[in-house]
Tab-separated table of C-alpha atoms in Angstrom:
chain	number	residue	atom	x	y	z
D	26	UNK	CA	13.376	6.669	4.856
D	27	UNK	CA	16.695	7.254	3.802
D	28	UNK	CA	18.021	4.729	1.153
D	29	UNK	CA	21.805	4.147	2.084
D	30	UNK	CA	22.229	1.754	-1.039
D	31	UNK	CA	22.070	4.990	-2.743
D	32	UNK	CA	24.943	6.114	-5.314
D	33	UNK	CA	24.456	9.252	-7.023
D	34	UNK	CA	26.586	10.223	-10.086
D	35	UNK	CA	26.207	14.145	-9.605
D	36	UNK	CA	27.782	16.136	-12.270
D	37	UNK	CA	28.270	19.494	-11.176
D	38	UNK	CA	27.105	21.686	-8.088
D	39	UNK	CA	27.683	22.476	-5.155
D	40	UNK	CA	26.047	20.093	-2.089
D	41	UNK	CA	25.398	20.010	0.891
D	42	UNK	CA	24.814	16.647	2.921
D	43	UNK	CA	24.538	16.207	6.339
D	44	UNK	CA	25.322	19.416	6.991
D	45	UNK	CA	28.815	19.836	4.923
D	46	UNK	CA	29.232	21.521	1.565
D	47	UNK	CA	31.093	19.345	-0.881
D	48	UNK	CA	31.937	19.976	-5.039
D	49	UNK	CA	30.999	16.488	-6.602
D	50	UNK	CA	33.070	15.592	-9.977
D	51	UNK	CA	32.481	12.046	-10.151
D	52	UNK	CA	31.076	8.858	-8.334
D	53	UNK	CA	30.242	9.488	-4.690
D	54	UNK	CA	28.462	7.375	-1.964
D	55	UNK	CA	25.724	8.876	-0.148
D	56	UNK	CA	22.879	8.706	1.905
D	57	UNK	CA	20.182	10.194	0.069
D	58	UNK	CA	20.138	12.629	-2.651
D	59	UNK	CA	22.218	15.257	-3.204
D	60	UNK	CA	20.439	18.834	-1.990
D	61	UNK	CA	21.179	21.952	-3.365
D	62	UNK	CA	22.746	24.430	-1.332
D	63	UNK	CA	20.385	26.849	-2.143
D	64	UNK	CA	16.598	27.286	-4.417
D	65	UNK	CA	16.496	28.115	-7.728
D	66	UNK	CA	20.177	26.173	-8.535
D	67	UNK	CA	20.070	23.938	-11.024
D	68	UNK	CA	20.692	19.857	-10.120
D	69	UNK	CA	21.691	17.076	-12.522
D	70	UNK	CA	21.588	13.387	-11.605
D	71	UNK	CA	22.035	10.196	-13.301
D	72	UNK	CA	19.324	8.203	-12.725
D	73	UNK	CA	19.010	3.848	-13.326
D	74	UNK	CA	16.148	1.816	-14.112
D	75	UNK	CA	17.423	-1.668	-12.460
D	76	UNK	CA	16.630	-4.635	-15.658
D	77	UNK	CA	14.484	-6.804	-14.399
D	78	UNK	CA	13.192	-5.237	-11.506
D	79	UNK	CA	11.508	-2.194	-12.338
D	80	UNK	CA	12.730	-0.079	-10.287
D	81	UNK	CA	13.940	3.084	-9.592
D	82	UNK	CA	17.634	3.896	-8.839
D	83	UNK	CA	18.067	6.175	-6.368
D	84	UNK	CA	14.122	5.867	-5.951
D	85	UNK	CA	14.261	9.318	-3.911
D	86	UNK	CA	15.386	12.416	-4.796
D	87	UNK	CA	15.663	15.518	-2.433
D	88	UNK	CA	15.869	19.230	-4.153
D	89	UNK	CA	14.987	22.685	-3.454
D	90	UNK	CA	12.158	24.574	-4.233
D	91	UNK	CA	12.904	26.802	-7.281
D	92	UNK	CA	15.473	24.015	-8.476
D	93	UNK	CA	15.798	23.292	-12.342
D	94	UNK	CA	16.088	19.330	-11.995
D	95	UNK	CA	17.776	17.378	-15.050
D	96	UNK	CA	17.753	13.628	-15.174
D	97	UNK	CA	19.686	11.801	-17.222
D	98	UNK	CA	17.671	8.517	-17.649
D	99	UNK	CA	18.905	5.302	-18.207
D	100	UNK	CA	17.072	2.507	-19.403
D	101	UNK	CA	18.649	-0.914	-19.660
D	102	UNK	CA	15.976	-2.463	-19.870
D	103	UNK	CA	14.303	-4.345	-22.676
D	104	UNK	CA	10.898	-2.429	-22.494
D	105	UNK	CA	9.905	0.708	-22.737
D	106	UNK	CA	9.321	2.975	-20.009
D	107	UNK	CA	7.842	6.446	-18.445
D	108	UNK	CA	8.780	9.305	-15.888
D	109	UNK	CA	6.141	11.318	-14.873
D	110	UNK	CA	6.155	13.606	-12.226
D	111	UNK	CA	2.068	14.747	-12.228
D	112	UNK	CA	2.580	17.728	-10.704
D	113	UNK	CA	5.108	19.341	-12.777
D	114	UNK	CA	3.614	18.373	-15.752
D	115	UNK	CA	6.155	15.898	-16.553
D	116	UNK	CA	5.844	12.756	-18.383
D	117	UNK	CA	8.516	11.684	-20.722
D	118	UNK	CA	8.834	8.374	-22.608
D	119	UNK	CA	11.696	6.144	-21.821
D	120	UNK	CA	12.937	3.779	-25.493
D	121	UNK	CA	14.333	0.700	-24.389
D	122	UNK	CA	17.568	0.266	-23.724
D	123	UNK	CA	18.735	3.820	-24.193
D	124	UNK	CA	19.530	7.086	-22.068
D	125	UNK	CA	16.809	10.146	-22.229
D	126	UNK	CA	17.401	13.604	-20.585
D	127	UNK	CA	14.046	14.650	-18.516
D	128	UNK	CA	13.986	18.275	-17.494
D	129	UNK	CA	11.600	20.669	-15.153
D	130	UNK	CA	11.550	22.695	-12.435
D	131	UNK	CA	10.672	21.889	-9.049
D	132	UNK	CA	8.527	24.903	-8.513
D	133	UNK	CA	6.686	24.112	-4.944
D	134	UNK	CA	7.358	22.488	-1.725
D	135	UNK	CA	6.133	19.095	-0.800
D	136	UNK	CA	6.687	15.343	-1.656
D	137	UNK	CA	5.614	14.675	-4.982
D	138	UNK	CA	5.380	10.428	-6.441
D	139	UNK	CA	7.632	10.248	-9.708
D	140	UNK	CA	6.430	7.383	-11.498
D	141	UNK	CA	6.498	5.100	-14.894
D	142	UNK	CA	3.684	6.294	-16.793
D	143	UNK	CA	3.098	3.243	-18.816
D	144	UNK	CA	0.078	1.258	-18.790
D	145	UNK	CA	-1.676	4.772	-18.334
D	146	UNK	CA	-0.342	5.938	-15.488
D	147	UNK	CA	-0.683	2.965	-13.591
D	148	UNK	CA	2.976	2.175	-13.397
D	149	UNK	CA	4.939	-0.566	-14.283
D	150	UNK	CA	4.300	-2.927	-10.920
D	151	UNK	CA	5.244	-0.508	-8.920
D	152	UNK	CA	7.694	1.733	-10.242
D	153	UNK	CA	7.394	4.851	-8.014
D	154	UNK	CA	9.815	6.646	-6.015
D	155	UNK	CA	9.486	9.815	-4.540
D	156	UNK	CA	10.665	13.703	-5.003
D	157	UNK	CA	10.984	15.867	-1.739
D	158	UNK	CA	10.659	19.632	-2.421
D	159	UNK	CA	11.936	21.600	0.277
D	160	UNK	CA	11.269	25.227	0.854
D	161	UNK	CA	14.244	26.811	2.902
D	162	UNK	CA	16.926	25.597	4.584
D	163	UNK	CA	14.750	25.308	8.033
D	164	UNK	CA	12.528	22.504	5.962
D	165	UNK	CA	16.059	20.817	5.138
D	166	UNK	CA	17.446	20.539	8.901
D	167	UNK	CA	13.321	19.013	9.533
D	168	UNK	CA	13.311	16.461	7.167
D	169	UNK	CA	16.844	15.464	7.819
D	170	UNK	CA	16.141	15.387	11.268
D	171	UNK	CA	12.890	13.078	11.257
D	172	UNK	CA	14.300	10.330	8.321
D	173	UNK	CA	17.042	9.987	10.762
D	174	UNK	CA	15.111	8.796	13.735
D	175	UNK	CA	13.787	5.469	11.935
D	176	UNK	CA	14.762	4.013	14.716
D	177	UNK	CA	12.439	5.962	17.272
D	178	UNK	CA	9.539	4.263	15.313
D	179	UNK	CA	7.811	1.647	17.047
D	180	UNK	CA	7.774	-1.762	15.933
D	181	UNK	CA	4.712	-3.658	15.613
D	182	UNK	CA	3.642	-6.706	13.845
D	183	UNK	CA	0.685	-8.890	13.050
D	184	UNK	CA	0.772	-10.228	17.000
D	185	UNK	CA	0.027	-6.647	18.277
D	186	UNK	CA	-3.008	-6.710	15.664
D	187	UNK	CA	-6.529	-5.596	16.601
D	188	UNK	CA	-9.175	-7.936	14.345
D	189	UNK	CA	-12.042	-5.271	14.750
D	190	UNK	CA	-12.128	-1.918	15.414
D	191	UNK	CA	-14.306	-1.038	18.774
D	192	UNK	CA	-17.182	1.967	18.552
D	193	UNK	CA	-19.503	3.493	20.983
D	194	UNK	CA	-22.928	4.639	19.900
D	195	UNK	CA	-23.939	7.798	20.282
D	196	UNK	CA	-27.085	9.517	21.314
D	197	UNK	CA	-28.841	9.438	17.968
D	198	UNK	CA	-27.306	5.907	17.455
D	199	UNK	CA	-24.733	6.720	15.017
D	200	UNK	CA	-21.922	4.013	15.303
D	201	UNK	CA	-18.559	6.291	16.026
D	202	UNK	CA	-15.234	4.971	15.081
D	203	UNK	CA	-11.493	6.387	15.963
D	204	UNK	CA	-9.580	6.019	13.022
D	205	UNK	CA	-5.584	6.970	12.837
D	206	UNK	CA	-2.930	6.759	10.048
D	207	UNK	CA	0.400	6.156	11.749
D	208	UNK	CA	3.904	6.247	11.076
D	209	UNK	CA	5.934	2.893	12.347
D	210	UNK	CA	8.340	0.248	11.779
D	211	UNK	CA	6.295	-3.203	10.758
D	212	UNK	CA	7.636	-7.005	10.897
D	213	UNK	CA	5.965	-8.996	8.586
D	214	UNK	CA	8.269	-11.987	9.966
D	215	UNK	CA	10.906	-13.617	8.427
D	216	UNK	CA	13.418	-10.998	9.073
D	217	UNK	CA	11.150	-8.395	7.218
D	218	UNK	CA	11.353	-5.259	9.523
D	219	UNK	CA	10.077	-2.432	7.408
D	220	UNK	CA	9.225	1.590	7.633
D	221	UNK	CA	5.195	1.286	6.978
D	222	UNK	CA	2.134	3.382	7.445
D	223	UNK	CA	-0.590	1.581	8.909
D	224	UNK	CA	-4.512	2.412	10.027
D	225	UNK	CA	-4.084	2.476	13.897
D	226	UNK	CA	-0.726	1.484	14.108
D	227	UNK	CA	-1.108	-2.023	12.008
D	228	UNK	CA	-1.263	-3.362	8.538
D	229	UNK	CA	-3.637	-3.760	7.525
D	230	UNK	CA	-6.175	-1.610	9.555
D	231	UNK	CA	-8.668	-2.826	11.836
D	232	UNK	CA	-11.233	-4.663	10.255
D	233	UNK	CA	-14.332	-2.089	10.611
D	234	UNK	CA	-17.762	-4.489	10.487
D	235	UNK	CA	-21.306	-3.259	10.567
D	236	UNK	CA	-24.664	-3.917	9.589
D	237	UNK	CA	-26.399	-3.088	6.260
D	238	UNK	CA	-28.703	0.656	7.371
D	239	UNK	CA	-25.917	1.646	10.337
D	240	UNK	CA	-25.026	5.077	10.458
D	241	UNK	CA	-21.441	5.203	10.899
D	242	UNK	CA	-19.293	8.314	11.688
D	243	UNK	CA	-15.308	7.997	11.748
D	244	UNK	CA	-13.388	10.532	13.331
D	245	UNK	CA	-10.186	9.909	11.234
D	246	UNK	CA	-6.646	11.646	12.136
D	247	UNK	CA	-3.487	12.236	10.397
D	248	UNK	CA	-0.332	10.913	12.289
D	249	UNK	CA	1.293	10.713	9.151
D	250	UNK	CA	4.466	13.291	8.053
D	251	UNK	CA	2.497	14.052	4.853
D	252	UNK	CA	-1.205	14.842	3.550
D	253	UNK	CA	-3.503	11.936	2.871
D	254	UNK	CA	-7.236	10.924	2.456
D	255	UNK	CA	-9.838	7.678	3.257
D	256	UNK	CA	-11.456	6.314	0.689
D	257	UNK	CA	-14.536	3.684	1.484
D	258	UNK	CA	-13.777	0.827	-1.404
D	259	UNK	CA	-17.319	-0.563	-2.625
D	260	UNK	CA	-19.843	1.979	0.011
D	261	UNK	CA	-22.284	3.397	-1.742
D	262	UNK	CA	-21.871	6.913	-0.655
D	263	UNK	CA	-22.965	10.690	-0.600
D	264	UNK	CA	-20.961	12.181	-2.520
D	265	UNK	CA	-18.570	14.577	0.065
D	266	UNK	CA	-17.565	11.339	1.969
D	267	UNK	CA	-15.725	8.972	-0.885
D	268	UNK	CA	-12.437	10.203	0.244
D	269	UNK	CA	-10.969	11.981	-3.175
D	270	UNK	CA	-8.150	14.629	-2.931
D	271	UNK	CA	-9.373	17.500	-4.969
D	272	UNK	CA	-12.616	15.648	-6.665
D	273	UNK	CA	-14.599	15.535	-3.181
D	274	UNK	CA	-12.524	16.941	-0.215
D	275	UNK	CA	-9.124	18.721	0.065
D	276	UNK	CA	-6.201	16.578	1.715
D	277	UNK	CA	-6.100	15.872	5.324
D	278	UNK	CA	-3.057	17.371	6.084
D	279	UNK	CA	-0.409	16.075	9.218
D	280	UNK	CA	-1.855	16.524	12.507
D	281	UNK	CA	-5.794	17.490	10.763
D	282	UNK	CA	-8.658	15.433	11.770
D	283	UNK	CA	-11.614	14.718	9.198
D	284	UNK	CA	-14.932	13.746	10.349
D	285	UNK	CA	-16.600	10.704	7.437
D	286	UNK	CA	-20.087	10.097	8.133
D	287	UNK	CA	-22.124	7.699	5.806
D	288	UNK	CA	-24.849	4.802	5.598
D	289	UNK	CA	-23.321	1.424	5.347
D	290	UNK	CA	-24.847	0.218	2.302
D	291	UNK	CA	-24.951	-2.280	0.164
D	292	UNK	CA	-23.793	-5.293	2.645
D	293	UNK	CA	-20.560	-6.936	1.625
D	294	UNK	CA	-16.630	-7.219	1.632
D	295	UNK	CA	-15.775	-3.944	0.880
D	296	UNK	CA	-12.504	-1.940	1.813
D	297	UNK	CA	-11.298	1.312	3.063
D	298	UNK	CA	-7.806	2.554	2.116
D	299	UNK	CA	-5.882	5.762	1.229
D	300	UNK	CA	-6.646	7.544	-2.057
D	301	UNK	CA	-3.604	9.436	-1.612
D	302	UNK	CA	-3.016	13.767	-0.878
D	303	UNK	CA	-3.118	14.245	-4.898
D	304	UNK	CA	-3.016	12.412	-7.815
D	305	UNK	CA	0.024	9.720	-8.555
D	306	UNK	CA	0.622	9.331	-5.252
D	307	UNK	CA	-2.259	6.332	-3.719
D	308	UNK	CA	-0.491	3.885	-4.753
D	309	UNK	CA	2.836	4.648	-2.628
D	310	UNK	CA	0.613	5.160	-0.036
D	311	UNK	CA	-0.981	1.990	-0.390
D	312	UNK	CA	1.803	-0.100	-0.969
D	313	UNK	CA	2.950	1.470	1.988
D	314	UNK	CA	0.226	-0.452	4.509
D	315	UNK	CA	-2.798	2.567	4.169
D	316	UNK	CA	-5.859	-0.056	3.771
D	317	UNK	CA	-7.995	-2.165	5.523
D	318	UNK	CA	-11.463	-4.576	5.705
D	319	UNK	CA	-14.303	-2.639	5.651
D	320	UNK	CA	-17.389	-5.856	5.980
D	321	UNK	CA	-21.486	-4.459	6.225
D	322	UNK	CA	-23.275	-7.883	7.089
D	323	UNK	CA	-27.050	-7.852	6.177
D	324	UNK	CA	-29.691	-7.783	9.023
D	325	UNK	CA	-30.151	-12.051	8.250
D	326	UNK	CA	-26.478	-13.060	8.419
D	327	UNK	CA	-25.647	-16.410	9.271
D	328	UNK	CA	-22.473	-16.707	9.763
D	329	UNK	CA	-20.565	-20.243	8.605
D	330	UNK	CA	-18.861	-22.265	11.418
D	331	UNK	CA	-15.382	-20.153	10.350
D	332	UNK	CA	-15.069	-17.357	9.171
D	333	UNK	CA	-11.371	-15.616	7.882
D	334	UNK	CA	-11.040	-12.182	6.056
D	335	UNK	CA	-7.524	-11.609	4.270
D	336	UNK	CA	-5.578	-8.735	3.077
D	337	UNK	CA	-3.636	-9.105	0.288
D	338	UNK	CA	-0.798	-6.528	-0.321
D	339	UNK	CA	2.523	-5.970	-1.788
D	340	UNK	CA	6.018	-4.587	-0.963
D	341	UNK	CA	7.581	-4.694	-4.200
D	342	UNK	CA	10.680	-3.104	-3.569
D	343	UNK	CA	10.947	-5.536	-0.896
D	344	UNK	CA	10.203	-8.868	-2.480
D	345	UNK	CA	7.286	-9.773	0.050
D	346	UNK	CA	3.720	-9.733	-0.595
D	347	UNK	CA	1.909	-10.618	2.865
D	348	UNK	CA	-1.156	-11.957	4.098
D	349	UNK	CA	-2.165	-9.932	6.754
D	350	UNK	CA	0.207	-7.812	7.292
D	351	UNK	CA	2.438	-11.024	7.495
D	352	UNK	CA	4.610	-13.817	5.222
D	353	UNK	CA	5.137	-16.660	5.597
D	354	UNK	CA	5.944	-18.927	8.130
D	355	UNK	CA	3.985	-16.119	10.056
D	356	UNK	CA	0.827	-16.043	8.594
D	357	UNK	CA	-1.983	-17.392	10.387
D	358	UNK	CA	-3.951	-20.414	9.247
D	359	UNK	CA	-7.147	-21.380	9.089
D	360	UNK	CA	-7.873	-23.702	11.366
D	361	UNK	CA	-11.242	-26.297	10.796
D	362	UNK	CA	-13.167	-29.163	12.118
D	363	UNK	CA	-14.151	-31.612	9.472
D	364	UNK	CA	-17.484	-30.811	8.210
D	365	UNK	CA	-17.356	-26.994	9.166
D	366	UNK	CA	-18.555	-24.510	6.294
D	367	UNK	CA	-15.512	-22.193	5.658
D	368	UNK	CA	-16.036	-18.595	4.150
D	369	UNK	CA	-12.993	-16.853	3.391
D	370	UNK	CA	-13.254	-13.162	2.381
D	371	UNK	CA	-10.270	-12.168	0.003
D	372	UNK	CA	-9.360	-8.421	-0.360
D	373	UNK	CA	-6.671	-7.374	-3.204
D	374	UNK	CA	-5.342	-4.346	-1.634
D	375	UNK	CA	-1.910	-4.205	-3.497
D	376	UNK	CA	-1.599	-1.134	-6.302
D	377	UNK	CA	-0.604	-3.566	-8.964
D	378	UNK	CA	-0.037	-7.480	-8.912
D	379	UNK	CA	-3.261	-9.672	-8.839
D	380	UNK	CA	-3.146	-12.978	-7.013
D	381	UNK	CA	-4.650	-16.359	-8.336
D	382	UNK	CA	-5.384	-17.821	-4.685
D	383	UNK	CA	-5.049	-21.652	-4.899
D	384	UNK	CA	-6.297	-23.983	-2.583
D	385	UNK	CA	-5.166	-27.531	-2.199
D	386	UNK	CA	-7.283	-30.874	-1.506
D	387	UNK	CA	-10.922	-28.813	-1.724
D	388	UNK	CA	-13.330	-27.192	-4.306
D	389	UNK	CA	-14.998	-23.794	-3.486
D	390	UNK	CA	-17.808	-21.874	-4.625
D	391	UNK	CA	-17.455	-18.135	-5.309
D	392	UNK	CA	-20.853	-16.588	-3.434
D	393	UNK	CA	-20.014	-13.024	-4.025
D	394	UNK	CA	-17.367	-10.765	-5.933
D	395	UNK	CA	-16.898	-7.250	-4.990
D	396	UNK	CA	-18.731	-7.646	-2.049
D	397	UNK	CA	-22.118	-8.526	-4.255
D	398	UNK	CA	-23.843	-11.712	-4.139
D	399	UNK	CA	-24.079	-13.860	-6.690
D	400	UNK	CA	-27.021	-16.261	-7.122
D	401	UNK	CA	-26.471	-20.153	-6.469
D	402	UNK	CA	-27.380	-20.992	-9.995
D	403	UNK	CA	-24.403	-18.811	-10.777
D	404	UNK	CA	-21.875	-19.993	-8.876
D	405	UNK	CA	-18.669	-21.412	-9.862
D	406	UNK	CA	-17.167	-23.895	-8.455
D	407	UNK	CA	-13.211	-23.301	-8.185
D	408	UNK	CA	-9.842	-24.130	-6.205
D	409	UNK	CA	-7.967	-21.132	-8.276
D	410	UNK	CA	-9.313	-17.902	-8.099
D	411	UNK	CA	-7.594	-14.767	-9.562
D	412	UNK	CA	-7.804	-11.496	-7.903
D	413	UNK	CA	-7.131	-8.187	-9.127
D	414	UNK	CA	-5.884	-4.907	-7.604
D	415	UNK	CA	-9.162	-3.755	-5.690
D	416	UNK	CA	-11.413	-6.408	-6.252
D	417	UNK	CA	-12.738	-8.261	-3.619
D	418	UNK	CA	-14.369	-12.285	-3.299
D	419	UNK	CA	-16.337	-14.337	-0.839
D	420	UNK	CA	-15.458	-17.954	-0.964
D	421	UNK	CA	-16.710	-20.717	0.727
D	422	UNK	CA	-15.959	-24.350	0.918
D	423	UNK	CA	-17.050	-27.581	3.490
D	424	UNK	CA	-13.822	-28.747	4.896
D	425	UNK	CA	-14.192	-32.625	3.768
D	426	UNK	CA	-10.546	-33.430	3.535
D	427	UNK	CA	-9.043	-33.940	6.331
D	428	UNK	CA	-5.135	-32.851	6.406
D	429	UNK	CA	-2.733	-29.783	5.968
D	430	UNK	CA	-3.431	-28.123	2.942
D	431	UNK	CA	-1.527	-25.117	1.682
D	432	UNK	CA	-3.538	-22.381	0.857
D	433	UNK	CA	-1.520	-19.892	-1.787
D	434	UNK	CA	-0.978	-17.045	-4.653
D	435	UNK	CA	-0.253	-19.666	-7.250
D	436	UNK	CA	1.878	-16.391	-9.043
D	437	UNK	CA	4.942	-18.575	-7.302
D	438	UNK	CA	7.351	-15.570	-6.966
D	439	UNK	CA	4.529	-14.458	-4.868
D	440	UNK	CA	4.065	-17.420	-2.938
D	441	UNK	CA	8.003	-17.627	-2.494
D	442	UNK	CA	7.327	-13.755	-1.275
D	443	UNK	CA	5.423	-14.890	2.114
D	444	UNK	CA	1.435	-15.309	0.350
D	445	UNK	CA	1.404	-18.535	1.623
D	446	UNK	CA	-1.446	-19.420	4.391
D	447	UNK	CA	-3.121	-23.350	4.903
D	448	UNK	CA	-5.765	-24.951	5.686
D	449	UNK	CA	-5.404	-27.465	9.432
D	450	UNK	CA	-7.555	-29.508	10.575
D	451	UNK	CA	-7.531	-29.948	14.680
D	452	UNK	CA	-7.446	-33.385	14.430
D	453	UNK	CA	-5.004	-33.620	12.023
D	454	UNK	CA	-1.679	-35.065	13.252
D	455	UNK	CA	1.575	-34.844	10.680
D	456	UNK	CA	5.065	-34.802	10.286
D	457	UNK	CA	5.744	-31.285	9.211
């Protein structure tokens, strides 16, 4: 997507931008960054880490292949920092409050994550951007041409949502899933219209639900303008089926289809999501709507009298962090009858914040983390609960209260970001 906040500070070269050559001295407003005219030029860019927000300044870069890059770093901030770019080998400490020159050369085609590289390699909440490579000018007209037509995306939001994915069953019983990774435009509500990936068109994915023993095979194919892979969160798997660029399968490049077939063992929340096209870049994938519920039930479920599975992410950049694929006022609550048993199923699917999920007016008992049970001796009873990236918890409470009761990340900015859901009950009757 093109970022028209954008201003570059290029300091010598000669550009071209939308199709015009231009010789940059000094301050210039544009749309993205600056390309080369040409491969194996050289490009040199001032580059901002905003204080306070961890973030990257422009926060996408476009070269060509062949290109000596040079970054002139600037770090206002009061902590210390890190650029790494995986794939070139790059990864350059960033003092506090001080400017650093990062060089390399951007020797192949592709997009590439550039990242802080603090907190090893995990990135300071978020801080990623992204590095577009082209290869000849044919590439250039391509990519100009498709980040331009944001607005031929379709938008979708949490009211077009499918809970559960559908399968057929084949001859030797195998449960068979369609799977997709598409490119749209999502509204999480509240004015939040976004560029997003999503499972199927939606964020988060289809809920996929089975039994403990099923056989399931899921045809999965790649809508999306760049390489990716599935991983299956918490399965215990065969080894050629967990979903790894370049550890267990190569990337599933734009238009492939890849075939995952696997027993659905142990039962459990678990979670599938994207594990990226190579290292350092899952989490921009993730953060950009890749994941979904992924729930085996054992053979002697009972289910409670309601039942609600929620996906936590984040959009960082964007202030939000949605339940659902929405915020709040648009999230959907969970409505009760006084005396029902409640299990909610929480799923930290964000790349880096973790959650501390607060529930007003009731007491719950945590019956199984990471999808595993725990014993009833061993349960603790709770109304704050603190979930980290990729970890997963089964809660369950009687609704004995009657009322409206918010149900929240109790990290407020979060909360103030949309993760705000409640519990109603249907005979409750309020002013608000």
């Amino acid at each position: 997507m093109i970022q028209k906040h954008v201003v570059l500070r290029a300091l010598f070269g000669l550009y071209v931008v939308a199709g015009f050559a231009f010789v940059l001295t000094g301050t210039v407003q544009v749309v993205s960054a600056a390309l080369p005219q040409s491969a194996d030029q050289e490009l040199e860019l001032d580059v901002d880490i905003i204080k306070n927000r961890w973030q990257w300044d422009p926060d996408h870069i476009t070269v060509g292949e062949g290109t000596l890059v040079r970054l002139n770093i600037t770090n206002d901030d009061d902590y210390d920092h890190g650029f790494a770019v995986s794939e070139f080998g790059v990864d350059q400490r960033l003092p506090a409050n001080s400017t650093t020159t990062v060089e390399f050369v951007a020797s192949r085609a592709g997009d590439f994550t550039f990242f802080c590289s603090v907190y090893c390699g995990a990135g300071h909440f978020g801080q990623r951007g992204t590095l577009t490579v082209l290869s000849d000018d044919s590439d250039r007209v391509a990519y100009e041409d498709g980040i331009t037509a944001e607005s031929d995306l379709p938008i979708r939001s949490h009211k077009d949502s499918v809970e559960r994915l559908g399968y057929t069953i084949a001859e030797d019983g195998v449960k068979e899933f369609e799977l997709s990774a598409d490119h749209i435009m999502w509204d999480y509500g509240d004015g939040h219209v976004i560029e997003s990936w999503g499972y199927n068109g939606q964020l988060p994915g289809p809920e996929i639900r089975v039994t403990e023993g099923d056989t399931v095979r899921i045809s999965f194919t790649n809508k999306l303008p760049v390489a990716t892979t599935v991983h299956w969160h918490g399965i215990d798997l065969v080894n050629p089926m967990d979903g790894v660029p370049g550890y267990t399968q190569d990337p599933i490049e734009p238009g492939e289809t890849f075939v995952y077939e696997f027993v659905a063992y142990p039962a459990g929340t678990r979670f599938y999501h994207t594990h990226g096209s190579h290292h350092g870049d899952e989490a921009q994938q993730m953060d950009m709507g890749l994941a979904g519920a992924f729930v085996v039930e054992p053979r002697d479920y009972q289910a409670p009298d309601v039942e609600k599975t929620w996906v936590l992410t984040e959009r960082i950049r964007d202030g939000i962090f949605p339940i659902n694929g929405a915020v709040y006022p648009e999230t959907d609550p969970i409505r009760v009858v006084e005396g029902d048993r409640v299990r909610v199923r929480m799923i930290n699917a964000g790349s880096a914040t973790f959650h501390p999920m607060h529930l007003h007016g009731h007491q719950f008992k945590v019956i199984s983390v990471d999808g595993n049970p725990v014993p009833e001796a061993a349960q603790l009873t709770r109304n704050t609960l603190p979930i980290l990236p990729g970890e997963t918890y089964d809660v369950e409470f009687i609704a004995d209260n009657p009322g409206l009761w918010l149900f929240h990340c109790h990290e407020l900015n979060h909360a103030a970001g949309g993760m705000i859901s409640a519990v109603i009950y249907d005979d409750y009757i309020g002013g608000h």
